[in-house]
Amino acid sequence: MGIYLLTDFGSTYTKMTAVDVEKGAIVAFSKSFTTIETDVTEGYYNALAGIRQQLGDFTPKASLACSSAAGGLKIVSSGLVPDLTAKASRLAAASAGGKVVKTYSYELTEFEQEEIVKIKPDILLLSGGIDGGNKKVLLQNASVIAETEGDFFVIVAGNRSASGEAQKILEAGGKKIILCENVMPAFGKLNIEPAKSAIRDLFIENIVSAKGLDKAMAMMDMEIIPTPLAVYEACELLSKGSGSEKGLGELMAYDLGGATCDVYSMADGLPKSGAFISGIQEPFAKRTVEGDIGMRYSLHALYDLIREEGGMAEFDPEEVADWLNICKAAPDVLPQGEHAKFAPIDASLAGWAMRLSAARHVGYVERIFTPSGEVFSQEGKDLTRVEYIIGSGGAIINAPDPKTILQEAIYSPRDLNALKPQKSKILLDKENALAGMGLLARSHPEVALRIMKSSFTEI
Amino acid sequence: MEGHDKITIVIGVIGADVHAVGNKILNYTFTKAGLNVVNLGVMVSQTEFVEAAVEADAQAILVSSLYGHGEIDVKGLREKCDEAGLADILLYVGGNIVVGKQDFNEVEKRFLAMGFNRAYPPGSDPALSIKHLNEDLGK
């Protein structure tokens, strides 16, 4: 037996999947409470005991892990214009697996400075200006950040012509800084990979130990990475394939959890019907993360958004408020048993979570009438032809009717001009294997791919 | 360091106008003349012009229009620039910027009144705008 242990240190649970790489199959799964407050390895050994109960005694061949414990990888990003460098910085931070709490544009205000202090980010990604372009905002924001309280790293990924000076300002303020290539070196041209790997390296080298994961790190055969990065890599593998094992082609994935909703698209996103692209062309592999859309910790924020859209009017507001409060008091509650009557409310909230986070991820098309006839202008990614949608995360896989929830990721006439998938097949990651397979992919991509293809079921 | 002494300009065809050839010629000519060109292509909105100029710290925006609706499309561009902090930016416009054949002196007056620094009739030589850029920027 060649057993690989794949551990996901989550904010609430430490989830462990055992894979027999020779058989190419998941052979056991176990979970236990995360014990990051005391000693994170306690939760690890508890989960391992659960695996041993199922498999008997064995020596794992390797142990790999990812983590979103202790608040995940909290990032604040900033840029100049909201749709340009600010957007590029957000895309870079999200693709690195960060929980992008806030994205600022233009000069940081005093209010925003206070907000950063309260957020306590792990990393602040500072950008602004294309190379040779606007320097003022990068330097001004560097001065504000230099005087902002907090033990965070600053990655400077803005106008090359001003980065050196920004570095000096930040270092004079006692900040730890990493200099990196611009997230948008030329107008409309994204360059998010350098910032992405800078974030990844910082996480591995510094943040893991700051979060009390160093004891776990010492037990692993590879470095611990952020969980969303593992999911991102699993999605990329599932789409593109590896070696002789073919991928599924263009796909989207939704990971709906208690605190956030993560949306991934692996698709070129180019116009499918002759539209012009306006704004920046987004990358093939894109992740967005919504911190105000989640099924437990962010449930109140989610419900506020739904009410703004006029949704869930069919439910009695008092009953919804009851359920919201129950969830707030006990985040691991399920709408079962004594709470069974809340199941339709919970399902509707989850459907809306999908709908709202889809709306923030996909592109839009606009019809414009010109003297030479009608033309279409597209902003963001055209995902209409995406073939598969994968549903993952506790709030989806534990729901009594995940299909109805995931259906919200597919275009309906009320989505108007949103470029959502139109005829996708829906797959359910019922064993919650995505993150684990992203880890396994680092050593056994073909095995990880085969497992995903066989364990994801069409619903 | 790129663009230190170079003039940075933003060019593009405004509105719902899809005429691409002139835009490509301008891009080629201006780049060859040693300018830093941010070319936004066709169907460019006012907002895109302004945002690009902000990020690029451009000294001038050169707006093209070929389909006759230019006069409507550029209305308010100067005010948007003021709003975005681009108070001193040069605004040039050129092409078939009005409907039909009109006396260009009159047309020019209207565009200058809208806050443009220069307006060019159809068939103008790009070399003239380069000359004007140097003059207007005191180079």
Coordinates of C-alpha atoms in Angstrom, one line a residue:
Chain A
M1 CA 0.0 0.0 0.0
G2 CA 1.2 3.5 -0.8
I3 CA -1.0 5.7 1.3
Y4 CA -0.9 9.4 0.9
L5 CA -2.5 11.5 3.7
L6 CA -4.0 14.7 2.5
T7 CA -4.9 17.1 5.3
D8 CA -6.9 20.3 5.0
F9 CA -6.6 22.4 8.2
G10 CA -9.9 24.3 8.0
S11 CA -11.1 27.0 10.3
T12 CA -13.5 24.5 12.1
Y13 CA -12.5 21.1 10.9
T14 CA -9.2 19.3 10.1
K15 CA -10.2 17.1 7.2
M16 CA -8.1 14.1 6.2
T17 CA -8.3 12.0 3.1
A18 CA -6.3 8.9 2.6
V19 CA -5.4 7.9 -1.0
D20 CA -3.9 4.7 -2.1
V21 CA -1.8 6.0 -5.0
E22 CA -1.2 2.5 -6.4
K23 CA -4.9 1.7 -6.6
G24 CA -5.6 5.3 -7.5
A25 CA -8.5 5.6 -5.1
I26 CA -9.6 7.4 -1.9
V27 CA -9.6 4.7 0.7
A28 CA -10.6 6.6 3.9
F29 CA -11.8 10.0 5.1
S30 CA -11.9 11.4 8.6
K31 CA -12.4 14.8 10.3
S32 CA -11.8 16.3 13.7
F33 CA -11.9 19.7 15.2
T34 CA -9.1 22.0 14.3
T35 CA -6.9 22.8 17.3
I36 CA -4.9 25.7 16.1
E37 CA -5.5 27.7 19.3
T38 CA -3.5 25.1 21.3
D39 CA -1.5 22.6 19.2
V40 CA -2.6 22.1 15.7
T41 CA -1.1 18.6 15.6
E42 CA -3.7 17.4 18.1
G43 CA -6.5 17.7 15.6
Y44 CA -4.2 16.1 13.0
Y45 CA -3.6 13.0 15.2
N46 CA -7.3 12.8 16.1
A47 CA -8.2 12.8 12.4
L48 CA -5.4 10.2 11.8
A49 CA -6.9 8.0 14.5
G50 CA -10.1 8.1 12.5
I51 CA -8.3 7.0 9.4
R52 CA -6.6 4.2 11.3
Q53 CA -10.0 3.0 12.6
Q54 CA -10.9 2.4 9.0
L55 CA -7.7 1.1 7.6
G56 CA -6.0 -0.5 10.5
D57 CA -2.4 0.4 11.4
F58 CA -0.2 1.6 8.5
T59 CA 2.7 3.9 7.8
P60 CA 1.8 6.7 5.4
K61 CA 4.1 7.0 2.4
A62 CA 3.7 10.8 2.5
S63 CA 1.7 13.4 4.3
L64 CA 0.7 16.7 2.5
A65 CA -1.4 19.6 3.8
C66 CA -3.1 22.8 3.1
S67 CA -4.6 25.3 5.5
S68 CA -7.2 27.9 5.8
A69 CA -7.1 27.9 9.6
A70 CA -6.7 30.9 11.8
G71 CA -8.5 33.2 9.4
G72 CA -6.9 31.9 6.2
L73 CA -4.5 34.0 4.2
K74 CA -5.9 37.5 4.8
I75 CA -5.0 39.9 2.0
V76 CA -5.8 43.6 1.4
S77 CA -5.0 44.8 -2.1
S78 CA -4.9 48.2 -3.5
G79 CA -4.5 49.9 -6.9
L80 CA -5.2 53.1 -8.7
V81 CA -8.3 52.9 -11.0
P82 CA -10.9 50.3 -9.8
D83 CA -11.3 48.6 -13.1
L84 CA -7.6 48.5 -13.9
T85 CA -4.7 48.1 -11.4
A86 CA -7.0 47.7 -8.4
K87 CA -8.8 44.9 -10.2
A88 CA -5.5 43.3 -11.3
S89 CA -4.2 43.4 -7.7
R90 CA -7.4 41.7 -6.5
L91 CA -7.1 39.0 -9.2
A92 CA -3.5 38.3 -8.2
A93 CA -4.3 38.1 -4.5
A94 CA -7.3 35.8 -5.2
S95 CA -5.4 33.5 -7.5
A96 CA -2.8 33.0 -4.8
G97 CA -5.4 31.6 -2.6
G98 CA -5.9 34.7 -0.4
K99 CA -9.0 35.7 1.3
V100 CA -9.1 39.2 -0.2
V101 CA -10.9 41.1 2.5
K102 CA -10.8 44.5 0.8
T103 CA -9.6 46.1 -2.4
Y104 CA -8.9 49.8 -2.3
S105 CA -8.4 52.2 -5.2
Y106 CA -6.9 55.8 -5.6
E107 CA -5.3 57.3 -2.5
L108 CA -5.9 55.6 0.8
T109 CA -8.0 57.6 3.1
E110 CA -7.7 57.9 6.9
F111 CA -10.8 55.8 7.2
E112 CA -9.4 53.1 5.0
Q113 CA -6.2 53.2 7.0
E114 CA -8.1 52.5 10.2
E115 CA -10.0 49.8 8.4
I116 CA -6.7 48.1 7.5
V117 CA -5.6 48.2 11.1
K118 CA -8.9 46.4 12.1
I119 CA -8.7 43.8 9.3
K120 CA -5.2 42.8 10.5
P121 CA -4.1 41.4 7.1
D122 CA -1.3 39.0 6.6
I123 CA -0.3 40.7 3.4
L124 CA -1.0 44.0 1.8
L125 CA -0.6 44.0 -2.0
L126 CA 0.2 47.5 -3.1
S127 CA -0.1 48.4 -6.8
G128 CA -1.0 51.3 -8.9
G129 CA 0.1 52.9 -12.2
I130 CA 1.4 51.0 -15.3
D131 CA 5.2 51.0 -15.8
G132 CA 6.3 54.5 -16.5
G133 CA 2.8 55.8 -15.7
N134 CA 1.3 57.3 -12.5
K135 CA 3.7 57.3 -9.6
K136 CA 1.8 59.6 -7.2
V137 CA -0.7 57.1 -6.0
L138 CA 1.9 54.3 -5.3
L139 CA 4.1 56.7 -3.3
Q140 CA 1.3 58.3 -1.5
N141 CA -0.2 55.0 -0.5
A142 CA 3.3 53.7 0.5
S143 CA 3.5 56.7 2.9
V144 CA 0.1 55.9 4.4
I145 CA 0.9 52.2 4.8
A146 CA 4.3 53.0 6.3
E147 CA 2.4 54.7 9.1
T148 CA -0.3 52.1 9.4
E149 CA -0.1 49.9 12.5
G150 CA 0.1 46.2 12.0
D151 CA 2.5 43.3 11.6
F152 CA 1.9 42.5 7.9
F153 CA 4.0 42.1 4.8
V154 CA 3.8 44.5 2.0
I155 CA 4.2 43.3 -1.6
V156 CA 4.9 46.2 -3.9
A157 CA 3.7 45.3 -7.4
G158 CA 3.0 48.6 -9.1
N159 CA 4.7 51.1 -11.4
R160 CA 8.3 50.0 -11.8
S161 CA 9.5 53.6 -12.0
A162 CA 8.2 54.3 -8.5
S163 CA 8.7 50.9 -6.8
G164 CA 12.2 51.7 -5.5
E165 CA 11.1 54.9 -3.8
A166 CA 8.0 53.1 -2.4
Q167 CA 10.3 50.5 -1.0
K168 CA 12.4 53.1 0.8
I169 CA 9.3 54.8 2.2
L170 CA 7.9 51.5 3.5
E171 CA 11.2 50.4 5.0
A172 CA 11.7 53.7 6.7
G173 CA 8.3 53.0 8.3
G174 CA 9.6 49.6 9.5
K175 CA 7.5 47.5 7.1
K176 CA 8.6 44.1 5.8
I177 CA 8.5 44.4 2.1
I178 CA 8.8 42.3 -1.1
L179 CA 9.4 44.0 -4.4
C180 CA 7.8 42.4 -7.3
E181 CA 6.8 43.0 -11.0
N182 CA 3.9 45.2 -11.7
V183 CA 0.5 43.5 -11.8
M184 CA -0.3 45.6 -14.9
P185 CA 2.9 46.6 -16.6
A186 CA 1.2 48.0 -19.7
F187 CA -2.3 49.3 -20.2
G188 CA -4.8 46.4 -20.0
K189 CA -2.1 43.8 -19.8
L190 CA -2.3 41.5 -16.7
N191 CA 0.8 40.1 -15.1
I192 CA -0.4 38.5 -12.0
E193 CA 2.0 35.5 -11.8
P194 CA 4.9 37.3 -10.1
A195 CA 2.7 38.7 -7.3
K196 CA 0.9 35.3 -7.0
S197 CA 4.2 33.5 -6.4
A198 CA 5.4 36.2 -4.0
I199 CA 2.3 35.6 -2.0
R200 CA 2.7 31.9 -2.1
D201 CA 6.3 32.1 -0.9
L202 CA 5.5 34.5 1.9
F203 CA 2.7 32.1 3.1
I204 CA 5.1 29.1 3.1
E205 CA 8.1 30.8 4.6
N206 CA 6.5 33.2 7.1
I207 CA 2.8 33.1 7.5
V208 CA 2.5 29.4 8.2
S209 CA 4.6 29.7 11.4
A210 CA 3.0 32.9 12.4
K211 CA -0.3 31.1 12.4
G212 CA 0.9 28.3 14.6
L213 CA 1.2 25.7 11.9
D214 CA 5.0 25.3 12.1
K215 CA 4.6 22.1 14.2
A216 CA 2.4 20.6 11.5
M217 CA 4.7 21.9 8.8
A218 CA 7.6 19.9 10.3
M219 CA 5.6 16.7 9.8
M220 CA 4.8 17.2 6.2
D221 CA 6.6 16.0 3.2
M222 CA 6.0 19.2 1.3
E223 CA 5.3 22.8 2.3
I224 CA 1.8 23.7 3.5
I225 CA -0.1 25.8 1.0
P226 CA -3.3 27.9 1.3
T227 CA -6.4 25.6 0.8
P228 CA -7.8 27.8 -2.0
L229 CA -4.6 27.5 -3.9
A230 CA -4.8 23.7 -3.6
V231 CA -8.4 23.9 -5.0
Y232 CA -7.2 26.2 -7.7
E233 CA -4.6 23.8 -8.8
A234 CA -7.0 20.9 -8.7
C235 CA -9.4 22.8 -11.0
E236 CA -6.7 23.7 -13.4
L237 CA -5.6 20.0 -13.5
L238 CA -9.1 18.8 -14.0
S239 CA -9.6 21.2 -16.9
K240 CA -6.3 20.8 -18.7
G241 CA -5.5 17.1 -18.0
S242 CA -2.1 15.6 -17.4
G243 CA 0.1 13.3 -19.6
S244 CA -2.1 10.7 -21.2
E245 CA -5.0 11.4 -18.9
K246 CA -7.4 13.9 -20.5
G247 CA -9.0 16.8 -18.7
L248 CA -12.6 17.8 -18.8
G249 CA -12.0 21.0 -20.8
E250 CA -13.6 24.3 -19.8
L251 CA -15.2 24.3 -16.3
M252 CA -16.3 26.3 -13.3
A253 CA -16.2 25.3 -9.7
Y254 CA -18.0 26.7 -6.7
D255 CA -16.8 26.1 -3.2
L256 CA -19.5 27.3 -0.8
G257 CA -18.4 27.4 2.8
G258 CA -19.4 28.9 6.1
A259 CA -17.4 32.1 5.6
T260 CA -16.8 32.6 1.9
C261 CA -17.9 31.5 -1.5
D262 CA -15.0 30.8 -3.9
V263 CA -15.7 30.7 -7.6
Y264 CA -13.2 29.3 -10.1
S265 CA -13.3 29.4 -13.9
M266 CA -10.9 27.5 -16.1
A267 CA -11.9 28.9 -19.5
D268 CA -10.4 31.3 -22.0
G269 CA -13.5 33.5 -21.7
L270 CA -13.2 35.0 -25.1
P271 CA -16.3 36.3 -26.9
K272 CA -18.3 33.4 -28.4
S273 CA -20.5 35.6 -30.6
G274 CA -18.3 38.3 -32.1
A275 CA -18.4 40.8 -29.3
F276 CA -15.7 43.4 -28.7
I277 CA -13.8 43.1 -25.5
S278 CA -13.8 46.2 -23.4
G279 CA -11.7 46.5 -20.3
I280 CA -8.9 44.1 -19.3
Q281 CA -8.8 40.6 -20.7
E282 CA -9.1 38.2 -17.7
P283 CA -6.9 35.1 -17.3
F284 CA -7.8 31.5 -18.3
A285 CA -7.6 30.4 -14.6
K286 CA -9.5 32.9 -12.5
R287 CA -10.6 32.8 -8.9
T288 CA -12.9 35.2 -7.1
V289 CA -13.6 35.0 -3.4
E290 CA -16.6 36.6 -1.8
G291 CA -16.1 37.4 1.9
D292 CA -19.7 38.6 2.4
I293 CA -21.2 35.4 0.9
G294 CA -21.1 32.4 3.2
M295 CA -23.5 30.0 4.8
R296 CA -22.7 30.5 8.5
Y297 CA -20.2 33.2 9.5
S298 CA -21.3 35.6 6.7
L299 CA -24.9 34.6 6.6
H300 CA -26.3 38.0 7.8
A301 CA -24.3 39.8 5.2
L302 CA -25.5 37.4 2.6
Y303 CA -29.2 37.9 3.6
D304 CA -28.7 41.7 3.4
L305 CA -27.5 41.3 -0.2
I306 CA -30.4 39.1 -1.0
R307 CA -32.9 41.6 0.4
E308 CA -31.3 44.3 -1.6
E309 CA -32.1 42.3 -4.7
G310 CA -35.6 41.8 -3.5
G311 CA -35.1 38.0 -3.0
M312 CA -36.5 35.5 -0.6
A313 CA -39.7 37.5 -0.3
E314 CA -41.6 34.2 -0.2
F315 CA -40.4 33.4 3.3
D316 CA -41.6 34.8 6.6
P317 CA -38.9 37.3 7.6
E318 CA -39.2 36.4 11.2
E319 CA -38.6 32.7 10.5
V320 CA -35.5 33.7 8.4
A321 CA -34.3 35.8 11.3
D322 CA -34.7 32.8 13.6
W323 CA -32.6 30.6 11.4
L324 CA -29.9 33.3 11.0
N325 CA -29.6 33.6 14.7
I326 CA -29.5 29.8 15.2
C327 CA -26.6 29.7 12.7
K328 CA -24.8 32.5 14.3
A329 CA -25.0 30.8 17.7
A330 CA -23.9 27.4 16.4
P331 CA -22.1 27.6 13.1
D332 CA -21.9 23.9 12.6
V333 CA -25.8 23.5 12.8
L334 CA -27.6 21.7 9.9
P335 CA -31.2 22.2 9.0
Q336 CA -32.1 18.7 10.2
G337 CA -33.9 17.1 13.1
E338 CA -35.4 19.8 15.3
H339 CA -34.3 22.4 12.7
A340 CA -35.8 20.5 9.7
K341 CA -38.4 23.2 9.1
F342 CA -35.6 25.6 8.1
A343 CA -34.4 23.4 5.3
P344 CA -36.2 25.4 2.5
I345 CA -34.8 28.6 3.9
D346 CA -31.3 27.3 4.1
A347 CA -31.5 25.9 0.5
S348 CA -32.8 29.3 -0.8
L349 CA -29.9 31.1 1.0
A350 CA -27.4 28.7 -0.6
G351 CA -29.0 29.2 -4.1
W352 CA -28.7 32.9 -3.7
A353 CA -25.1 32.6 -2.5
M354 CA -24.4 30.8 -5.8
R355 CA -26.3 33.4 -7.8
L356 CA -24.7 36.4 -6.3
S357 CA -21.1 35.1 -6.4
A358 CA -21.7 34.0 -10.0
A359 CA -22.8 37.5 -10.9
R360 CA -19.5 38.8 -9.5
H361 CA -17.4 36.3 -11.4
V362 CA -18.8 36.1 -14.9
G363 CA -18.6 38.7 -17.6
Y364 CA -21.4 40.8 -19.2
V365 CA -22.3 41.7 -22.7
E366 CA -23.9 44.9 -23.7
R367 CA -25.8 45.6 -26.9
I368 CA -25.0 48.8 -28.6
F369 CA -26.8 50.3 -31.6
T370 CA -24.5 52.0 -34.1
P371 CA -25.1 53.6 -37.5
S372 CA -23.7 50.4 -39.0
G373 CA -26.0 48.1 -37.1
E374 CA -25.9 46.5 -33.6
V375 CA -22.6 45.5 -32.0
F376 CA -21.8 43.8 -28.8
S377 CA -19.3 44.8 -26.2
Q378 CA -18.1 42.3 -23.6
E379 CA -16.6 43.0 -20.2
G380 CA -15.1 40.1 -18.3
K381 CA -15.2 36.4 -19.3
D382 CA -17.7 34.8 -21.6
L383 CA -18.4 31.5 -19.8
T384 CA -21.5 30.6 -21.8
R385 CA -20.0 27.5 -23.3
V386 CA -18.4 26.1 -20.2
E387 CA -19.1 22.3 -20.1
Y388 CA -18.9 21.4 -16.4
I389 CA -19.8 23.1 -13.2
I390 CA -18.4 21.5 -10.0
G391 CA -20.1 22.0 -6.7
S392 CA -18.0 21.6 -3.6
G393 CA -17.9 22.7 0.0
G394 CA -20.0 21.7 3.0
A395 CA -22.9 23.9 2.3
I396 CA -23.4 22.3 -1.1
I397 CA -22.5 18.7 -0.6
N398 CA -24.4 18.3 2.7
A399 CA -27.6 20.0 1.3
P400 CA -30.5 17.7 0.8
D401 CA -31.0 18.9 -2.8
P402 CA -27.6 20.2 -4.1
K403 CA -28.8 20.2 -7.7
T404 CA -31.4 23.0 -7.1
I405 CA -28.6 25.1 -5.5
L406 CA -26.1 24.5 -8.2
Q407 CA -28.7 25.2 -10.9
E408 CA -28.3 28.8 -9.9
A409 CA -24.9 28.8 -11.5
I410 CA -26.5 28.2 -14.9
Y411 CA -28.0 31.0 -17.0
S412 CA -31.7 31.8 -16.7
P413 CA -33.6 34.6 -18.4
R414 CA -33.5 36.7 -15.3
D415 CA -29.7 36.9 -15.5
L416 CA -30.3 39.2 -18.5
N417 CA -26.9 39.9 -20.0
A418 CA -24.7 37.9 -17.7
L419 CA -22.3 35.5 -19.6
K420 CA -23.1 32.5 -17.3
P421 CA -22.8 28.9 -18.5
Q422 CA -25.9 27.9 -20.5
K423 CA -25.9 24.2 -20.8
S424 CA -23.3 22.8 -18.4
K425 CA -23.4 19.4 -16.8
I426 CA -23.4 19.7 -13.0
L427 CA -20.9 17.5 -11.0
L428 CA -20.9 17.1 -7.3
D429 CA -17.7 16.7 -5.3
K430 CA -19.5 14.6 -2.7
E431 CA -16.4 13.4 -1.0
N432 CA -15.0 17.0 -0.7
A433 CA -11.9 15.8 -2.6
L434 CA -11.0 19.0 -4.5
A435 CA -8.4 20.5 -2.0
G436 CA -6.9 17.0 -1.3
M437 CA -6.5 16.3 -5.0
G438 CA -4.8 19.7 -5.5
L439 CA -2.3 18.5 -3.0
L440 CA -1.8 15.1 -4.5
A441 CA -1.5 16.7 -7.9
R442 CA 1.9 18.0 -6.9
S443 CA 3.4 14.5 -6.9
H444 CA 0.8 12.4 -8.7
P445 CA -1.2 14.5 -11.1
E446 CA -2.5 11.7 -13.2
V447 CA -3.7 9.8 -10.1
A448 CA -5.4 12.9 -8.7
L449 CA -7.1 13.6 -12.0
R450 CA -8.4 10.0 -12.3
I451 CA -9.8 10.2 -8.8
M452 CA -11.5 13.5 -9.5
K453 CA -13.0 12.1 -12.7
S454 CA -14.3 9.0 -11.0
S455 CA -15.5 10.5 -7.7
F456 CA -17.3 13.6 -9.1
T457 CA -20.8 12.5 -9.9
E458 CA -23.2 14.1 -12.3
I459 CA -26.4 15.2 -10.7
Chain B
M1 CA 13.4 54.1 -17.2
E2 CA 10.8 54.2 -19.9
G3 CA 8.8 57.3 -20.5
H4 CA 10.9 59.6 -18.5
D5 CA 11.3 62.3 -21.1
K6 CA 8.9 60.8 -23.6
I7 CA 5.5 62.2 -24.1
T8 CA 2.8 59.7 -23.1
I9 CA -0.5 59.9 -25.0
V10 CA -3.7 57.9 -25.0
I11 CA -5.4 57.3 -28.3
G12 CA -8.6 55.6 -29.4
V13 CA -11.8 55.8 -31.4
I14 CA -14.6 57.0 -29.3
G15 CA -18.2 55.8 -28.9
A16 CA -19.8 53.0 -30.9
D17 CA -17.4 53.7 -33.8
V18 CA -15.6 50.6 -35.1
H19 CA -13.3 52.2 -37.7
A20 CA -10.0 50.6 -37.0
V21 CA -7.7 51.5 -39.9
G22 CA -7.1 55.1 -39.0
N23 CA -6.4 54.1 -35.4
K24 CA -3.8 51.6 -36.5
I25 CA -2.1 54.2 -38.7
L26 CA -2.0 56.7 -35.8
N27 CA -0.7 54.1 -33.4
Y28 CA 2.1 53.3 -35.9
T29 CA 3.0 56.9 -36.7
F30 CA 3.0 58.2 -33.1
T31 CA 5.0 55.2 -31.8
K32 CA 7.5 55.6 -34.6
A33 CA 7.8 59.3 -33.7
G34 CA 9.0 58.2 -30.3
L35 CA 5.9 58.8 -28.2
N36 CA 4.7 56.5 -25.5
V37 CA 1.3 55.4 -26.9
V38 CA -1.5 53.7 -25.0
N39 CA -3.8 52.6 -27.7
L40 CA -7.3 51.7 -26.6
G41 CA -8.5 50.7 -30.1
V42 CA -12.0 51.1 -31.2
M43 CA -15.3 51.6 -29.4
V44 CA -13.8 53.4 -26.5
S45 CA -15.9 55.0 -23.9
Q46 CA -15.1 58.4 -22.2
T47 CA -14.5 56.6 -19.0
E48 CA -11.9 54.3 -20.6
F49 CA -10.0 57.2 -22.0
V50 CA -9.9 58.9 -18.6
E51 CA -9.0 55.8 -16.6
A52 CA -6.2 54.9 -19.1
A53 CA -4.8 58.5 -18.8
V54 CA -4.9 58.3 -15.0
E55 CA -3.0 54.9 -14.9
A56 CA -0.5 56.0 -17.6
D57 CA 0.0 59.5 -16.3
A58 CA -0.6 60.7 -19.8
Q59 CA 0.0 64.3 -21.0
A60 CA -2.6 64.1 -23.8
I61 CA -5.7 62.2 -24.9
L62 CA -6.2 62.1 -28.7
V63 CA -9.7 61.1 -29.6
S64 CA -10.7 59.9 -33.1
S65 CA -14.1 59.7 -34.5
L66 CA -15.1 58.7 -38.1
Y67 CA -18.8 58.0 -38.1
G68 CA -20.2 61.5 -37.6
H69 CA -21.4 61.2 -34.0
G70 CA -18.1 62.5 -32.5
E71 CA -19.7 65.8 -31.3
I72 CA -22.2 63.9 -29.1
D73 CA -19.7 61.3 -28.0
V74 CA -17.1 63.7 -26.7
K75 CA -19.4 66.0 -24.7
G76 CA -18.4 66.1 -21.1
L77 CA -14.9 64.5 -21.6
R78 CA -13.1 67.7 -20.3
E79 CA -15.3 67.7 -17.2
K80 CA -14.7 64.0 -16.6
C81 CA -10.9 64.7 -16.8
D82 CA -11.3 67.6 -14.3
E83 CA -13.2 65.3 -12.0
A84 CA -10.4 62.6 -12.3
G85 CA -7.7 65.1 -11.4
L86 CA -6.4 65.4 -15.0
A87 CA -6.8 69.1 -14.9
D88 CA -3.9 70.0 -17.3
I89 CA -4.2 67.2 -19.7
L90 CA -4.3 68.1 -23.4
L91 CA -7.4 67.0 -25.4
Y92 CA -7.1 66.7 -29.2
V93 CA -9.9 65.4 -31.5
G94 CA -9.8 64.5 -35.1
G95 CA -11.5 62.7 -38.0
N96 CA -15.0 63.1 -39.4
I97 CA -16.1 64.6 -36.1
V98 CA -19.4 66.1 -37.2
V99 CA -22.3 65.1 -39.4
G100 CA -22.1 66.1 -43.1
K101 CA -19.9 68.8 -44.6
Q102 CA -19.7 71.9 -42.4
D103 CA -17.3 74.8 -42.3
F104 CA -14.4 73.5 -40.2
N105 CA -13.7 76.9 -38.6
E106 CA -17.2 76.7 -37.0
V107 CA -16.7 73.1 -36.1
E108 CA -13.3 73.8 -34.5
K109 CA -14.9 76.6 -32.4
R110 CA -17.5 74.3 -31.0
F111 CA -14.9 71.7 -30.0
L112 CA -12.6 74.2 -28.4
A113 CA -15.6 75.5 -26.5
M114 CA -16.1 72.0 -25.2
G115 CA -12.6 72.1 -23.7
F116 CA -10.5 70.6 -26.5
N117 CA -7.1 72.1 -27.1
R118 CA -7.0 71.1 -30.8
A119 CA -9.4 69.9 -33.4
Y120 CA -8.4 68.4 -36.8
P121 CA -10.4 68.2 -40.0
P122 CA -10.5 65.0 -42.1
G123 CA -7.3 64.2 -43.8
S124 CA -5.0 65.9 -41.3
D125 CA -1.4 64.8 -41.2
P126 CA -0.5 63.0 -37.9
A127 CA 2.9 64.9 -38.1
L128 CA 0.9 68.1 -37.4
S129 CA -0.5 66.7 -34.1
I130 CA 3.0 65.7 -33.1
K131 CA 4.3 69.2 -33.8
H132 CA 1.4 70.6 -31.7
L133 CA 2.1 68.2 -28.8
N134 CA 5.6 69.4 -28.6
E135 CA 4.5 73.0 -28.8
D136 CA 1.7 72.6 -26.3
L137 CA 3.9 70.8 -23.8
G138 CA 6.7 73.3 -24.3
K139 CA 9.2 70.7 -25.6

